[in-house]
mmCIF file of C-alpha atoms in Angstrom:
data_model
loop_
_atom_site.group_PDB
_atom_site.id
_atom_site.type_symbol
_atom_site.label_atom_id
_atom_site.label_comp_id
_atom_site.label_asym_id
_atom_site.label_seq_id
_atom_site.Cartn_x
_atom_site.Cartn_y
_atom_site.Cartn_z
ATOM 1 C CA MET A 20 -15.626 51.132 -8.164
ATOM 2 C CA ARG A 21 -13.299 48.777 -10.005
ATOM 3 C CA ARG A 22 -10.687 49.272 -7.311
ATOM 4 C CA LEU A 23 -13.224 48.444 -4.575
ATOM 5 C CA VAL A 24 -14.250 45.214 -6.321
ATOM 6 C CA SER A 25 -10.651 44.096 -6.747
ATOM 7 C CA CYS A 26 -9.927 44.840 -3.073
ATOM 8 C CA VAL A 27 -12.956 42.834 -1.979
ATOM 9 C CA LEU A 28 -11.925 39.903 -4.185
ATOM 10 C CA LEU A 29 -8.376 40.034 -2.875
ATOM 11 C CA LEU A 30 -9.481 40.129 0.765
ATOM 12 C CA SER A 31 -11.979 37.315 0.287
ATOM 13 C CA SER A 32 -9.322 35.119 -1.297
ATOM 14 C CA PHE A 33 -7.067 35.660 1.725
ATOM 15 C CA ALA A 34 -9.936 34.852 4.061
ATOM 16 C CA LEU A 35 -10.713 31.582 2.270
ATOM 17 C CA ALA A 36 -7.116 30.420 1.747
ATOM 18 C CA PRO A 37 -6.500 28.958 5.243
ATOM 19 C CA GLY A 38 -9.642 26.817 4.940
ATOM 20 C CA CYS A 39 -8.407 25.048 1.785
ATOM 21 C CA ALA A 40 -6.091 22.133 2.320
ATOM 22 C CA THR A 41 -4.015 20.654 -0.447
ATOM 23 C CA TYR A 42 -3.843 16.943 -1.122
ATOM 24 C CA THR A 43 -0.259 16.927 0.139
ATOM 25 C CA GLN A 44 -1.355 18.468 3.433
ATOM 26 C CA ASP A 45 -4.067 15.819 3.767
ATOM 27 C CA LEU A 46 -1.496 13.112 3.061
ATOM 28 C CA ASP A 47 0.778 14.588 5.735
ATOM 29 C CA ARG A 48 -2.122 14.679 8.186
ATOM 30 C CA ALA A 49 -2.973 11.032 7.418
ATOM 31 C CA ARG A 50 0.700 10.126 7.933
ATOM 32 C CA SER A 51 0.735 11.845 11.323
ATOM 33 C CA HIS A 52 -2.387 9.877 12.316
ATOM 34 C CA TYR A 53 -0.657 6.660 11.204
ATOM 35 C CA GLU A 54 2.530 7.496 13.107
ATOM 36 C CA ALA A 55 0.466 8.279 16.227
ATOM 37 C CA ASN A 56 -1.266 4.858 15.960
ATOM 38 C CA ARG A 57 -4.609 6.494 15.158
ATOM 39 C CA PHE A 58 -5.242 4.062 12.331
ATOM 40 C CA GLU A 59 -8.996 4.627 12.006
ATOM 41 C CA GLN A 60 -8.514 8.359 11.446
ATOM 42 C CA ALA A 61 -5.667 7.693 9.023
ATOM 43 C CA LEU A 62 -7.776 5.241 7.031
ATOM 44 C CA ALA A 63 -10.654 7.710 6.855
ATOM 45 C CA LEU A 64 -8.347 10.321 5.307
ATOM 46 C CA PHE A 65 -6.775 7.784 2.946
ATOM 47 C CA ARG A 66 -10.208 6.737 1.699
ATOM 48 C CA VAL A 67 -11.112 10.364 0.986
ATOM 49 C CA LEU A 68 -7.792 10.937 -0.809
ATOM 50 C CA GLU A 69 -8.016 7.745 -2.889
ATOM 51 C CA HIS A 70 -10.086 9.415 -5.610
ATOM 52 C CA ASP A 71 -7.486 12.166 -5.970
ATOM 53 C CA MET A 72 -4.371 9.995 -6.184
ATOM 54 C CA ASP A 73 -3.713 11.316 -9.673
ATOM 55 C CA SER A 74 -3.122 14.748 -8.128
ATOM 56 C CA PHE A 75 -0.071 13.435 -6.253
ATOM 57 C CA SER A 76 3.444 13.375 -7.600
ATOM 58 C CA VAL A 77 4.861 9.891 -8.222
ATOM 59 C CA PRO A 78 6.788 9.802 -4.901
ATOM 60 C CA GLU A 79 3.635 10.940 -3.080
ATOM 61 C CA ARG A 80 1.678 8.128 -4.768
ATOM 62 C CA ALA A 81 4.219 5.636 -3.490
ATOM 63 C CA GLN A 82 3.941 7.116 0.016
ATOM 64 C CA TYR A 83 0.145 7.089 -0.173
ATOM 65 C CA ALA A 84 0.044 3.431 -1.255
ATOM 66 C CA TYR A 85 2.631 2.429 1.361
ATOM 67 C CA LEU A 86 0.905 4.235 4.226
ATOM 68 C CA ARG A 87 -2.550 3.057 3.137
ATOM 69 C CA GLY A 88 -1.342 -0.539 2.981
ATOM 70 C CA MET A 89 0.420 -0.371 6.334
ATOM 71 C CA THR A 90 -2.673 1.219 7.907
ATOM 72 C CA ASP A 91 -4.840 -1.670 6.687
ATOM 73 C CA TYR A 92 -2.197 -4.122 7.903
ATOM 74 C CA ARG A 93 -2.179 -2.593 11.395
ATOM 75 C CA LEU A 94 -5.993 -2.514 11.513
ATOM 76 C CA ALA A 95 -6.084 -6.226 10.609
ATOM 77 C CA ASP A 96 -4.248 -6.970 13.860
ATOM 78 C CA LEU A 97 -6.730 -4.865 15.835
ATOM 79 C CA ALA A 98 -9.929 -6.117 14.192
ATOM 80 C CA PRO A 99 -12.031 -8.817 15.865
ATOM 81 C CA GLN A 100 -11.862 -12.285 14.334
ATOM 82 C CA GLY A 101 -14.842 -12.991 12.101
ATOM 83 C CA THR A 102 -15.992 -16.012 10.147
ATOM 84 C CA GLY A 103 -16.092 -16.669 6.419
ATOM 85 C CA VAL A 104 -17.013 -13.675 4.306
ATOM 86 C CA ALA A 105 -17.632 -11.517 7.375
ATOM 87 C CA ASP A 106 -14.031 -11.639 8.561
ATOM 88 C CA PRO A 107 -12.787 -8.040 8.859
ATOM 89 C CA ARG A 108 -9.205 -9.211 9.386
ATOM 90 C CA LYS A 109 -9.186 -10.880 5.974
ATOM 91 C CA GLY A 110 -10.618 -7.744 4.363
ATOM 92 C CA TYR A 111 -7.964 -5.528 5.913
ATOM 93 C CA ARG A 112 -5.191 -7.976 4.979
ATOM 94 C CA ASP A 113 -6.455 -8.200 1.393
ATOM 95 C CA ASN A 114 -6.525 -4.401 1.130
ATOM 96 C CA ALA A 115 -3.084 -4.145 2.724
ATOM 97 C CA ARG A 116 -1.674 -6.589 0.178
ATOM 98 C CA HIS A 117 -3.210 -4.607 -2.684
ATOM 99 C CA TRP A 118 -1.879 -1.231 -1.550
ATOM 100 C CA LEU A 119 1.564 -2.505 -0.549
ATOM 101 C CA GLY A 120 1.883 -4.307 -3.877
ATOM 102 C CA LEU A 121 1.012 -1.046 -5.607
ATOM 103 C CA ALA A 122 3.586 0.817 -3.507
ATOM 104 C CA ALA A 123 6.243 -1.757 -4.428
ATOM 105 C CA ALA A 124 5.362 -1.464 -8.127
ATOM 106 C CA ILE A 125 5.502 2.343 -8.070
ATOM 107 C CA GLU A 126 8.810 2.248 -6.206
ATOM 108 C CA LYS A 127 10.249 -0.282 -8.650
ATOM 109 C CA GLN A 128 9.249 1.826 -11.650
ATOM 110 C CA THR A 129 10.245 5.185 -10.144
ATOM 111 C CA PRO A 130 12.577 4.786 -7.140
ATOM 112 C CA GLY A 131 12.778 7.424 -4.434
ATOM 113 C CA GLY A 132 9.282 7.645 -2.995
ATOM 114 C CA ILE A 133 9.866 5.202 -0.146
ATOM 115 C CA THR A 134 12.718 5.309 2.376
ATOM 116 C CA SER A 135 15.055 2.352 2.837
ATOM 117 C CA GLU A 136 13.496 1.623 6.248
ATOM 118 C CA GLN A 137 10.043 1.599 4.672
ATOM 119 C CA LYS A 138 11.284 -0.680 1.868
ATOM 120 C CA GLY A 139 12.463 -3.231 4.425
ATOM 121 C CA ARG A 140 9.149 -3.093 6.260
ATOM 122 C CA LEU A 141 7.307 -3.289 2.934
ATOM 123 C CA THR A 142 9.186 -6.432 1.898
ATOM 124 C CA GLU A 143 8.596 -8.176 5.243
ATOM 125 C CA THR A 144 4.921 -7.230 5.345
ATOM 126 C CA LEU A 145 4.280 -8.311 1.754
ATOM 127 C CA ALA A 146 5.955 -11.654 2.480
ATOM 128 C CA ASP A 147 3.590 -12.137 5.425
ATOM 129 C CA LEU A 148 0.548 -11.144 3.361
ATOM 130 C CA ASN A 149 1.607 -13.335 0.435
ATOM 131 C CA ARG A 150 1.547 -16.366 2.736
ATOM 132 C CA ASP A 151 -2.224 -15.824 2.991
ATOM 133 C CA VAL A 152 -2.484 -16.293 -0.771
ATOM 134 C CA TYR A 153 0.363 -18.633 -1.661
ATOM 135 C CA GLY A 154 0.825 -20.560 1.562
ATOM 136 C CA GLY A 155 4.427 -21.700 1.973
ATOM 137 C CA ALA A 156 5.470 -20.754 -1.548
ATOM 138 C CA GLU A 157 8.320 -18.602 -0.297
ATOM 139 C CA THR A 158 10.157 -21.770 0.834
ATOM 140 C CA LEU A 159 10.400 -23.232 -2.684
ATOM 141 C CA PRO A 160 13.842 -23.939 -4.106
ATOM 142 C CA GLU A 161 15.635 -21.243 -6.081
ATOM 143 C CA GLY A 162 14.201 -22.396 -9.431
ATOM 144 C CA GLY A 163 10.661 -21.905 -8.156
ATOM 145 C CA ALA A 164 9.413 -25.396 -9.010
ATOM 146 C CA ALA A 165 8.169 -27.664 -6.281
ATOM 147 C CA PRO A 166 9.762 -31.116 -6.143
ATOM 148 C CA GLN A 167 7.496 -33.873 -7.444
ATOM 149 C CA PRO A 168 6.721 -36.384 -4.671
ATOM 150 C CA ASP A 169 6.414 -39.408 -7.003
ATOM 151 C CA ALA A 170 9.445 -38.683 -9.153
ATOM 152 C CA ALA A 171 12.684 -40.435 -8.325
ATOM 153 C CA PRO A 172 15.797 -38.299 -8.426
ATOM 154 C CA ALA A 173 17.459 -38.446 -11.824
ATOM 155 C CA SER A 174 20.947 -39.860 -11.935
ATOM 156 C CA PRO A 175 23.620 -38.216 -14.107
ATOM 157 C CA ALA A 176 23.709 -41.304 -16.348
ATOM 158 C CA ASP A 177 19.990 -41.020 -17.050
ATOM 159 C CA ALA A 178 20.440 -37.466 -18.279
ATOM 160 C CA SER A 179 22.693 -38.504 -21.198
ATOM 161 C CA GLU A 180 20.425 -41.278 -22.541
ATOM 162 C CA PRO A 181 17.357 -40.368 -24.521
ATOM 163 C CA PRO A 182 14.090 -41.689 -23.126
ATOM 164 C CA ALA A 183 12.947 -45.051 -24.471
ATOM 165 C CA PRO A 184 9.944 -44.869 -26.754
ATOM 166 C CA THR A 185 6.748 -46.343 -25.412
ATOM 167 C CA LEU A 186 4.641 -48.635 -27.589
#
């Protein structure tokens, strides 16, 4: 009897095994949807996988965040233009910026999850998305400070003299 029960359990586990997909397989399926320009299907899988991100290895987390961000970015281009709060393009772009920023942070902390081609695309896309938030901030001088419009340029002689006290 014990042998019969163990055989039944063994056979049932083999029968159920093909129906169970791992998180990595789901990520690969979402990637194939993304690569085939089926962004809606990819996003649906990414949303399901989001709650299980902690089950991924660190490189898989970087890939997940990168692909999720790029999927939102592509969907922003395809979405109809809305107005105000009901603008789906803005929502997709905001989500893309979040996920791509996360991918960049993961890659910076633990390199190797994103290919060099993806890194280049990530940098370009984040620069585009950051313009939504910061405007033309990427054109600031090297020091990062914007020139003051009312301030006259300081001459070298002015730099050596202390400022006069005001009374």
